[in-house]
PDB file of C-alpha atoms in Angstrom:
ATOM      1  CA  UNK A 170     120.038  70.452 101.981  1.00 66.00           C
ATOM      2  CA  UNK A 171     119.856  72.466  98.770  1.00 72.00           C
ATOM      3  CA  UNK A 172     118.942  76.130  99.343  1.00 73.00           C
ATOM      4  CA  UNK A 173     115.399  76.935  98.263  1.00 74.00           C
ATOM      5  CA  UNK A 174     116.433  79.555  95.694  1.00 81.00           C
ATOM      6  CA  UNK A 175     118.269  76.881  93.686  1.00 86.00           C
ATOM      7  CA  UNK A 176     114.942  75.235  92.843  1.00 87.00           C
ATOM      8  CA  UNK A 177     113.320  78.551  91.946  1.00 90.00           C
ATOM      9  CA  UNK A 178     116.257  79.309  89.677  1.00 91.00           C
ATOM     10  CA  UNK A 179     116.097  75.879  88.030  1.00 91.00           C
ATOM     11  CA  UNK A 180     112.297  75.953  87.538  1.00 92.00           C
ATOM     12  CA  UNK A 181     111.742  79.566  86.564  1.00 93.00           C
ATOM     13  CA  UNK A 182     114.827  80.596  84.663  1.00 92.00           C
ATOM     14  CA  UNK A 183     115.172  78.199  81.761  1.00 91.00           C
ATOM     15  CA  UNK A 184     113.840  77.659  78.228  1.00 89.00           C
ATOM     16  CA  UNK A 185     110.446  76.448  79.477  1.00 88.00           C
ATOM     17  CA  UNK A 186     109.938  78.257  82.784  1.00 93.00           C
ATOM     18  CA  UNK A 187     107.251  76.880  85.109  1.00 94.00           C
ATOM     19  CA  UNK A 188     106.427  80.391  86.328  1.00 97.00           C
ATOM     20  CA  UNK A 189     107.039  84.073  85.699  1.00 97.00           C
ATOM     21  CA  UNK A 190     107.539  86.783  88.305  1.00 97.00           C
ATOM     22  CA  UNK A 191     107.164  90.557  88.510  1.00 97.00           C
ATOM     23  CA  UNK A 192     109.071  92.421  91.190  1.00 97.00           C
ATOM     24  CA  UNK A 193     108.480  95.841  92.745  1.00 96.00           C
ATOM     25  CA  UNK A 194     111.735  97.696  93.193  1.00 95.00           C
ATOM     26  CA  UNK A 195     112.354 100.994  94.992  1.00 88.00           C
ATOM     27  CA  UNK A 196     115.206 103.389  94.294  1.00 88.00           C
ATOM     28  CA  UNK A 197     118.231 102.957  96.553  1.00 82.00           C
ATOM     29  CA  UNK A 198     117.275 106.013  98.583  1.00 83.00           C
ATOM     30  CA  UNK A 199     114.004 104.385  99.584  1.00 80.00           C
ATOM     31  CA  UNK A 200     115.408 101.020 100.568  1.00 80.00           C
ATOM     32  CA  UNK A 201     114.476  99.387 103.875  1.00 77.00           C
ATOM     33  CA  UNK A 202     116.669  99.471 106.980  1.00 81.00           C
ATOM     34  CA  UNK A 203     117.974  96.037 105.971  1.00 84.00           C
ATOM     35  CA  UNK A 204     118.910  97.329 102.532  1.00 84.00           C
ATOM     36  CA  UNK A 205     116.196  95.691 100.424  1.00 82.00           C
ATOM     37  CA  UNK A 206     115.331  97.324  97.109  1.00 90.00           C
ATOM     38  CA  UNK A 207     112.959  94.572  95.940  1.00 93.00           C
ATOM     39  CA  UNK A 208     109.989  95.091  98.230  1.00 93.00           C
ATOM     40  CA  UNK A 209     107.223  93.075  96.601  1.00 96.00           C
ATOM     41  CA  UNK A 210     106.563  90.455  93.977  1.00 97.00           C
ATOM     42  CA  UNK A 211     103.847  88.636  92.050  1.00 98.00           C
ATOM     43  CA  UNK A 212     104.530  85.123  90.779  1.00 98.00           C
ATOM     44  CA  UNK A 213     102.170  83.580  88.216  1.00 98.00           C
ATOM     45  CA  UNK A 214     101.868  80.915  85.533  1.00 98.00           C
ATOM     46  CA  UNK A 215      99.554  79.789  82.739  1.00 96.00           C
ATOM     47  CA  UNK A 216      96.580  77.592  83.458  1.00 97.00           C
ATOM     48  CA  UNK A 217      93.839  76.409  81.105  1.00 97.00           C
ATOM     49  CA  UNK A 218      90.064  76.377  81.055  1.00 95.00           C
ATOM     50  CA  UNK A 219      88.262  74.085  78.619  1.00 93.00           C
ATOM     51  CA  UNK A 220      85.475  76.698  78.654  1.00 92.00           C
ATOM     52  CA  UNK A 221      87.559  79.828  78.250  1.00 93.00           C
ATOM     53  CA  UNK A 222      91.030  78.808  77.056  1.00 94.00           C
ATOM     54  CA  UNK A 223      94.333  80.160  78.306  1.00 95.00           C
ATOM     55  CA  UNK A 224      94.137  81.737  81.740  1.00 97.00           C
ATOM     56  CA  UNK A 225      96.538  82.872  84.413  1.00 98.00           C
ATOM     57  CA  UNK A 226      97.047  81.863  88.027  1.00 98.00           C
ATOM     58  CA  UNK A 227      98.555  84.248  90.561  1.00 98.00           C
ATOM     59  CA  UNK A 228     100.305  81.863  92.938  1.00 98.00           C
ATOM     60  CA  UNK A 229     102.227  84.296  95.154  1.00 97.00           C
ATOM     61  CA  UNK A 230     101.618  87.968  95.778  1.00 96.00           C
ATOM     62  CA  UNK A 231     103.533  89.849  98.456  1.00 96.00           C
ATOM     63  CA  UNK A 232     104.513  93.343  99.532  1.00 95.00           C
ATOM     64  CA  UNK A 233     106.841  93.869 102.515  1.00 93.00           C
ATOM     65  CA  UNK A 234     104.834  95.168 105.498  1.00 92.00           C
ATOM     66  CA  UNK A 235     106.819  98.420 105.783  1.00 89.00           C
ATOM     67  CA  UNK A 236     106.022  99.239 102.141  1.00 90.00           C
ATOM     68  CA  UNK A 237     102.282  98.607 102.304  1.00 92.00           C
ATOM     69  CA  UNK A 238      99.762 101.402 101.779  1.00 92.00           C
ATOM     70  CA  UNK A 239     101.646 103.043  98.902  1.00 93.00           C
ATOM     71  CA  UNK A 240      99.771 101.315  96.082  1.00 94.00           C
ATOM     72  CA  UNK A 241     102.547  98.837  95.329  1.00 95.00           C
ATOM     73  CA  UNK A 242     100.175  95.866  95.583  1.00 95.00           C
ATOM     74  CA  UNK A 243      97.602  97.600  93.361  1.00 95.00           C
ATOM     75  CA  UNK A 244     100.266  98.325  90.817  1.00 96.00           C
ATOM     76  CA  UNK A 245     101.648  94.780  90.871  1.00 97.00           C
ATOM     77  CA  UNK A 246      98.173  93.262  90.531  1.00 97.00           C
ATOM     78  CA  UNK A 247      97.120  95.490  87.657  1.00 97.00           C
ATOM     79  CA  UNK A 248     100.415  94.777  85.899  1.00 97.00           C
ATOM     80  CA  UNK A 249      99.720  91.054  86.276  1.00 98.00           C
ATOM     81  CA  UNK A 250      96.305  91.791  84.721  1.00 97.00           C
ATOM     82  CA  UNK A 251      98.000  93.611  81.858  1.00 97.00           C
ATOM     83  CA  UNK A 252     100.392  90.717  81.234  1.00 98.00           C
ATOM     84  CA  UNK A 253      97.403  88.342  81.321  1.00 97.00           C
ATOM     85  CA  UNK A 254      95.619  90.410  78.658  1.00 97.00           C
ATOM     86  CA  UNK A 255      98.782  90.571  76.544  1.00 97.00           C
ATOM     87  CA  UNK A 256      99.028  86.777  76.738  1.00 95.00           C
ATOM     88  CA  UNK A 257      95.355  86.583  75.707  1.00 95.00           C
ATOM     89  CA  UNK A 258      94.297  85.016  78.977  1.00 96.00           C
ATOM     90  CA  UNK A 259      90.554  84.933  79.536  1.00 95.00           C
ATOM     91  CA  UNK A 260      90.808  84.877  83.335  1.00 97.00           C
ATOM     92  CA  UNK A 261      93.055  85.586  86.265  1.00 98.00           C
ATOM     93  CA  UNK A 262      92.623  83.275  89.222  1.00 98.00           C
ATOM     94  CA  UNK A 263      94.076  83.186  92.716  1.00 98.00           C
ATOM     95  CA  UNK A 264      93.208  82.063  96.234  1.00 98.00           C
ATOM     96  CA  UNK A 265      92.784  83.822  99.539  1.00 98.00           C
ATOM     97  CA  UNK A 266      92.278  82.698 103.131  1.00 98.00           C
ATOM     98  CA  UNK A 267      88.842  83.079 104.679  1.00 98.00           C
ATOM     99  CA  UNK A 268      90.141  85.259 107.528  1.00 97.00           C
ATOM    100  CA  UNK A 269      92.153  87.578 105.280  1.00 97.00           C
ATOM    101  CA  UNK A 270      89.483  90.247 105.022  1.00 97.00           C
ATOM    102  CA  UNK A 271      91.761  93.041 103.718  1.00 94.00           C
ATOM    103  CA  UNK A 272      92.816  90.888 100.754  1.00 95.00           C
ATOM    104  CA  UNK A 273      89.285  89.617 100.107  1.00 97.00           C
ATOM    105  CA  UNK A 274      88.037  93.220 100.074  1.00 97.00           C
ATOM    106  CA  UNK A 275      90.947  94.288  97.877  1.00 95.00           C
ATOM    107  CA  UNK A 276      90.068  91.711  95.198  1.00 97.00           C
ATOM    108  CA  UNK A 277      86.314  92.233  95.501  1.00 97.00           C
ATOM    109  CA  UNK A 278      86.728  95.997  95.076  1.00 95.00           C
ATOM    110  CA  UNK A 279      88.397  95.275  91.732  1.00 94.00           C
ATOM    111  CA  UNK A 280      85.553  93.102  90.491  1.00 95.00           C
ATOM    112  CA  UNK A 281      86.881  89.634  91.329  1.00 97.00           C
ATOM    113  CA  UNK A 282      84.356  86.935  92.109  1.00 98.00           C
ATOM    114  CA  UNK A 283      84.666  84.688  95.131  1.00 98.00           C
ATOM    115  CA  UNK A 284      83.876  81.315  93.566  1.00 98.00           C
ATOM    116  CA  UNK A 285      83.854  79.577  96.939  1.00 98.00           C
ATOM    117  CA  UNK A 286      81.204  81.910  98.375  1.00 98.00           C
ATOM    118  CA  UNK A 287      79.221  82.429  95.156  1.00 98.00           C
ATOM    119  CA  UNK A 288      79.308  78.968  93.614  1.00 98.00           C
ATOM    120  CA  UNK A 289      80.514  76.667  96.397  1.00 98.00           C
ATOM    121  CA  UNK A 290      83.864  75.564  94.974  1.00 98.00           C
ATOM    122  CA  UNK A 291      86.268  73.759  97.306  1.00 98.00           C
ATOM    123  CA  UNK A 292      90.005  73.427  96.715  1.00 98.00           C
ATOM    124  CA  UNK A 293      91.171  69.813  96.944  1.00 98.00           C
ATOM    125  CA  UNK A 294      94.764  68.618  97.142  1.00 98.00           C
ATOM    126  CA  UNK A 295      96.621  65.320  97.090  1.00 98.00           C
ATOM    127  CA  UNK A 296      99.944  65.871  98.796  1.00 95.00           C
ATOM    128  CA  UNK A 297     103.157  63.832  98.641  1.00 88.00           C
ATOM    129  CA  UNK A 298     102.259  60.549 100.386  1.00 93.00           C
ATOM    130  CA  UNK A 299      98.599  60.592  99.216  1.00 95.00           C
ATOM    131  CA  UNK A 300      99.705  61.224  95.662  1.00 96.00           C
ATOM    132  CA  UNK A 301     102.198  58.362  95.965  1.00 96.00           C
ATOM    133  CA  UNK A 302      99.434  56.024  97.155  1.00 96.00           C
ATOM    134  CA  UNK A 303      97.020  57.204  94.447  1.00 96.00           C
ATOM    135  CA  UNK A 304      99.619  56.595  91.744  1.00 95.00           C
ATOM    136  CA  UNK A 305     100.158  53.025  93.001  1.00 94.00           C
ATOM    137  CA  UNK A 306      96.455  52.172  92.626  1.00 88.00           C
ATOM    138  CA  UNK A 307      96.880  51.809  88.840  1.00 79.00           C
ATOM    139  CA  UNK A 308      96.898  48.274  87.535  1.00 62.00           C
TER     140      UNK A 308
ATOM    141  CA  UNK B 113      81.533  81.034  65.333  1.00 67.00           C
ATOM    142  CA  UNK B 114      84.535  78.700  65.488  1.00 72.00           C
ATOM    143  CA  UNK B 115      83.662  75.236  66.832  1.00 73.00           C
ATOM    144  CA  UNK B 116      84.950  74.675  70.329  1.00 74.00           C
ATOM    145  CA  UNK B 117      87.158  71.705  69.416  1.00 81.00           C
ATOM    146  CA  UNK B 118      89.252  73.945  67.150  1.00 86.00           C
ATOM    147  CA  UNK B 119      90.545  75.822  70.216  1.00 87.00           C
ATOM    148  CA  UNK B 120      91.243  72.609  72.111  1.00 90.00           C
ATOM    149  CA  UNK B 121      93.164  71.326  69.118  1.00 91.00           C
ATOM    150  CA  UNK B 122      95.150  74.552  68.787  1.00 91.00           C
ATOM    151  CA  UNK B 123      95.949  74.814  72.520  1.00 92.00           C
ATOM    152  CA  UNK B 124      96.592  71.179  73.398  1.00 93.00           C
ATOM    153  CA  UNK B 125      98.114  69.652  70.296  1.00 92.00           C
ATOM    154  CA  UNK B 126     101.213  71.671  69.478  1.00 91.00           C
ATOM    155  CA  UNK B 127     104.870  71.963  70.513  1.00 89.00           C
ATOM    156  CA  UNK B 128     104.042  73.636  73.837  1.00 88.00           C
ATOM    157  CA  UNK B 129     100.623  72.245  74.772  1.00 93.00           C
ATOM    158  CA  UNK B 130      98.672  74.124  77.448  1.00 94.00           C
ATOM    159  CA  UNK B 131      97.176  70.870  78.736  1.00 97.00           C
ATOM    160  CA  UNK B 132      97.379  67.093  78.470  1.00 97.00           C
ATOM    161  CA  UNK B 133      94.487  64.659  78.458  1.00 97.00           C
ATOM    162  CA  UNK B 134      93.936  60.984  79.247  1.00 97.00           C
ATOM    163  CA  UNK B 135      90.922  59.228  77.742  1.00 97.00           C
ATOM    164  CA  UNK B 136      89.098  56.070  78.816  1.00 96.00           C
ATOM    165  CA  UNK B 137      88.189  53.969  75.817  1.00 95.00           C
ATOM    166  CA  UNK B 138      86.031  50.858  75.691  1.00 88.00           C
ATOM    167  CA  UNK B 139      86.229  48.106  73.055  1.00 88.00           C
ATOM    168  CA  UNK B 140      83.763  48.493  70.194  1.00 81.00           C
ATOM    169  CA  UNK B 141      81.518  45.777  71.596  1.00 83.00           C
ATOM    170  CA  UNK B 142      80.973  47.826  74.764  1.00 80.00           C
ATOM    171  CA  UNK B 143      80.216  51.124  73.077  1.00 80.00           C
ATOM    172  CA  UNK B 144      77.189  53.177  74.068  1.00 77.00           C
ATOM    173  CA  UNK B 145      73.926  53.225  72.129  1.00 81.00           C
ATOM    174  CA  UNK B 146      75.166  56.372  70.392  1.00 83.00           C
ATOM    175  CA  UNK B 147      78.384  54.646  69.367  1.00 84.00           C
ATOM    176  CA  UNK B 148      80.859  56.309  71.716  1.00 82.00           C
ATOM    177  CA  UNK B 149      84.044  54.418  72.491  1.00 90.00           C
ATOM    178  CA  UNK B 150      85.686  57.252  74.476  1.00 93.00           C
ATOM    179  CA  UNK B 151      83.603  57.271  77.640  1.00 93.00           C
ATOM    180  CA  UNK B 152      85.663  59.360  80.041  1.00 96.00           C
ATOM    181  CA  UNK B 153      88.578  61.724  80.224  1.00 97.00           C
ATOM    182  CA  UNK B 154      90.889  63.598  82.576  1.00 98.00           C
ATOM    183  CA  UNK B 155      92.445  66.863  81.433  1.00 98.00           C
ATOM    184  CA  UNK B 156      95.325  68.335  83.422  1.00 98.00           C
ATOM    185  CA  UNK B 157      98.283  70.708  83.247  1.00 98.00           C
ATOM    186  CA  UNK B 158     101.363  71.762  85.214  1.00 96.00           C
ATOM    187  CA  UNK B 159     101.117  74.304  87.973  1.00 97.00           C
ATOM    188  CA  UNK B 160     103.787  75.499  90.393  1.00 97.00           C
ATOM    189  CA  UNK B 161     104.167  75.889  94.131  1.00 95.00           C
ATOM    190  CA  UNK B 162     106.958  78.081  95.481  1.00 93.00           C
ATOM    191  CA  UNK B 163     106.906  75.784  98.538  1.00 92.00           C
ATOM    192  CA  UNK B 164     106.810  72.435  96.791  1.00 93.00           C
ATOM    193  CA  UNK B 165     107.814  72.959  93.144  1.00 94.00           C
ATOM    194  CA  UNK B 166     106.177  71.445  90.105  1.00 95.00           C
ATOM    195  CA  UNK B 167     102.624  70.272  90.721  1.00 97.00           C
ATOM    196  CA  UNK B 168      99.649  69.193  88.661  1.00 98.00           C
ATOM    197  CA  UNK B 169      96.119  70.526  88.303  1.00 98.00           C
ATOM    198  CA  UNK B 170      93.236  68.293  87.255  1.00 98.00           C
ATOM    199  CA  UNK B 171      90.982  70.721  85.422  1.00 98.00           C
ATOM    200  CA  UNK B 172      88.378  68.377  83.941  1.00 97.00           C
ATOM    201  CA  UNK B 173      87.443  64.872  84.987  1.00 96.00           C
ATOM    202  CA  UNK B 174      84.447  63.116  83.490  1.00 96.00           C
ATOM    203  CA  UNK B 175      82.933  59.669  82.960  1.00 95.00           C
ATOM    204  CA  UNK B 176      79.732  59.256  80.929  1.00 93.00           C
ATOM    205  CA  UNK B 177      76.809  58.488  83.270  1.00 92.00           C
ATOM    206  CA  UNK B 178      76.040  55.116  81.693  1.00 88.00           C
ATOM    207  CA  UNK B 179      79.633  53.991  82.284  1.00 90.00           C
ATOM    208  CA  UNK B 180      79.850  54.988  85.949  1.00 92.00           C
ATOM    209  CA  UNK B 181      80.305  52.416  88.697  1.00 92.00           C
ATOM    210  CA  UNK B 182      82.828  50.305  86.796  1.00 93.00           C
ATOM    211  CA  UNK B 183      85.961  51.890  88.268  1.00 94.00           C
ATOM    212  CA  UNK B 184      86.727  53.994  85.193  1.00 95.00           C
ATOM    213  CA  UNK B 185      86.981  57.188  87.251  1.00 95.00           C
ATOM    214  CA  UNK B 186      89.218  55.489  89.825  1.00 95.00           C
ATOM    215  CA  UNK B 187      91.441  54.220  87.081  1.00 96.00           C
ATOM    216  CA  UNK B 188      91.628  57.616  85.336  1.00 97.00           C
ATOM    217  CA  UNK B 189      92.413  59.423  88.597  1.00 97.00           C
ATOM    218  CA  UNK B 190      95.117  56.998  89.663  1.00 97.00           C
ATOM    219  CA  UNK B 191      96.661  57.189  86.198  1.00 97.00           C
ATOM    220  CA  UNK B 192      96.719  60.988  86.508  1.00 98.00           C
ATOM    221  CA  UNK B 193      98.475  60.428  89.863  1.00 97.00           C
ATOM    222  CA  UNK B 194     100.980  58.140  88.168  1.00 97.00           C
ATOM    223  CA  UNK B 195     101.693  60.699  85.445  1.00 98.00           C
ATOM    224  CA  UNK B 196     102.104  63.369  88.151  1.00 97.00           C
ATOM    225  CA  UNK B 197     104.678  61.212  89.955  1.00 96.00           C
ATOM    226  CA  UNK B 198     106.496  60.501  86.691  1.00 96.00           C
ATOM    227  CA  UNK B 199     106.658  64.249  86.057  1.00 95.00           C
ATOM    228  CA  UNK B 200     108.005  64.722  89.604  1.00 95.00           C
ATOM    229  CA  UNK B 201     105.005  66.718  90.704  1.00 96.00           C
ATOM    230  CA  UNK B 202     104.776  67.233  94.448  1.00 95.00           C
ATOM    231  CA  UNK B 203     101.003  67.660  94.476  1.00 97.00           C
ATOM    232  CA  UNK B 204      97.829  67.049  92.536  1.00 98.00           C
ATOM    233  CA  UNK B 205      95.163  69.704  92.917  1.00 98.00           C
ATOM    234  CA  UNK B 206      91.591  70.022  91.738  1.00 98.00           C
ATOM    235  CA  UNK B 207      88.292  71.591  92.736  1.00 98.00           C
ATOM    236  CA  UNK B 208      84.876  70.256  93.572  1.00 98.00           C
ATOM    237  CA  UNK B 209      81.462  71.796  94.214  1.00 98.00           C
ATOM    238  CA  UNK B 210      80.174  71.923  97.775  1.00 98.00           C
ATOM    239  CA  UNK B 211      77.027  69.954  96.921  1.00 97.00           C
ATOM    240  CA  UNK B 212      78.856  67.218  95.019  1.00 97.00           C
ATOM    241  CA  UNK B 213      79.050  64.804  97.938  1.00 97.00           C
ATOM    242  CA  UNK B 214      79.882  61.681  95.877  1.00 94.00           C
ATOM    243  CA  UNK B 215      82.951  63.378  94.386  1.00 95.00           C
ATOM    244  CA  UNK B 216      84.018  64.924  97.702  1.00 97.00           C
ATOM    245  CA  UNK B 217      83.803  61.471  99.327  1.00 97.00           C
ATOM    246  CA  UNK B 218      85.617  59.905  96.384  1.00 95.00           C
ATOM    247  CA  UNK B 219      88.613  62.239  96.787  1.00 97.00           C
ATOM    248  CA  UNK B 220      88.578  62.146 100.599  1.00 97.00           C
ATOM    249  CA  UNK B 221      88.591  58.324 100.577  1.00 95.00           C
ATOM    250  CA  UNK B 222      91.828  58.516  98.591  1.00 94.00           C
ATOM    251  CA  UNK B 223      93.515  60.812 101.088  1.00 95.00           C
ATOM    252  CA  UNK B 224      92.920  64.204  99.462  1.00 97.00           C
ATOM    253  CA  UNK B 225      92.621  67.213 101.727  1.00 98.00           C
ATOM    254  CA  UNK B 226      89.815  69.717 101.393  1.00 98.00           C
ATOM    255  CA  UNK B 227      91.769  72.978 101.723  1.00 98.00           C
ATOM    256  CA  UNK B 228      88.597  75.059 101.790  1.00 98.00           C
ATOM    257  CA  UNK B 229      87.169  73.163 104.773  1.00 98.00           C
ATOM    258  CA  UNK B 230      90.481  72.502 106.574  1.00 98.00           C
ATOM    259  CA  UNK B 231      92.339  75.758 105.997  1.00 98.00           C
ATOM    260  CA  UNK B 232      89.706  78.211 104.752  1.00 98.00           C
ATOM    261  CA  UNK B 233      90.952  78.809 101.218  1.00 98.00           C
ATOM    262  CA  UNK B 234      88.621  80.612  98.792  1.00 98.00           C
ATOM    263  CA  UNK B 235      88.941  80.505  95.012  1.00 98.00           C
ATOM    264  CA  UNK B 236      88.971  83.981  93.483  1.00 98.00           C
ATOM    265  CA  UNK B 237      88.585  84.824  89.802  1.00 98.00           C
ATOM    266  CA  UNK B 238      88.816  87.900  87.606  1.00 98.00           C
ATOM    267  CA  UNK B 239      86.775  87.226  84.491  1.00 95.00           C
ATOM    268  CA  UNK B 240      86.873  88.891  81.061  1.00 88.00           C
ATOM    269  CA  UNK B 241      85.550  92.418  81.746  1.00 93.00           C
ATOM    270  CA  UNK B 242      87.002  92.619  85.281  1.00 95.00           C
ATOM    271  CA  UNK B 243      90.375  91.507  83.995  1.00 96.00           C
ATOM    272  CA  UNK B 244      90.155  94.110  81.240  1.00 96.00           C
ATOM    273  CA  UNK B 245      89.425  96.843  83.809  1.00 96.00           C
ATOM    274  CA  UNK B 246      92.194  95.614  86.138  1.00 96.00           C
ATOM    275  CA  UNK B 247      94.736  95.677  83.299  1.00 96.00           C
ATOM    276  CA  UNK B 248      93.784  99.267  82.485  1.00 94.00           C
ATOM    277  CA  UNK B 249      94.558 100.449  86.026  1.00 88.00           C
ATOM    278  CA  UNK B 250      98.294 100.367  85.278  1.00 79.00           C
ATOM    279  CA  UNK B 251      99.945 103.721  84.774  1.00 61.00           C
TER     280      UNK B 251
END
């Protein structure tokens, strides 16, 4: 079994990376009991809208629980927004779970629209075996 | 005002295209009254999952109304699936409107999961002015 980080390294750290990532780092004096200095991250990549052009998707967004409440998430998110503007992205998209009220409020407070509530969009996914079957339907 | 197709040409037809597109073409004898021979298309691009790796997103998927019911959509979708497998994508994702029952049934019949219904995922989007404001929050 290949460790997970090998894939991340292969896919994100090459000439044509499939994603980019921002990390939140604290000075050594503020590190966690376990010695972490990277305490949060935001991982994103380019997507495209035929209506609006280049856009950005925030795939992963995380701050370690013991470092929440200090504005690290706010800072990471607004930096992602800044990178998106610099890359001339028209939109920043992401997803959130229905029951995750703190996150839903967090995004809404910053002006994000909930396209599932407002417009009725559903996320659909073909996973491994379904995708395999779909691909075999071609003739 | 720059015509729309100029942006599509710039963004999709270069060394690092932001999307790829499959088109469904009919022979000249089967063209529509207006003379169209391209009667459907599927536009997609790479996305990334930190759990599953490279994946694919089907952004636009369309068949002209007068050419529906002949299996063109099925054929386009399964070809997108085939391309996804060839590119070693783990997943194929897309979105559909709540009220679009024919499309929801079409995907479900092929094994796709509705992540909004099954897991409660909402699609969230920061648009132009909100993204602008978000980017300015950095300090």
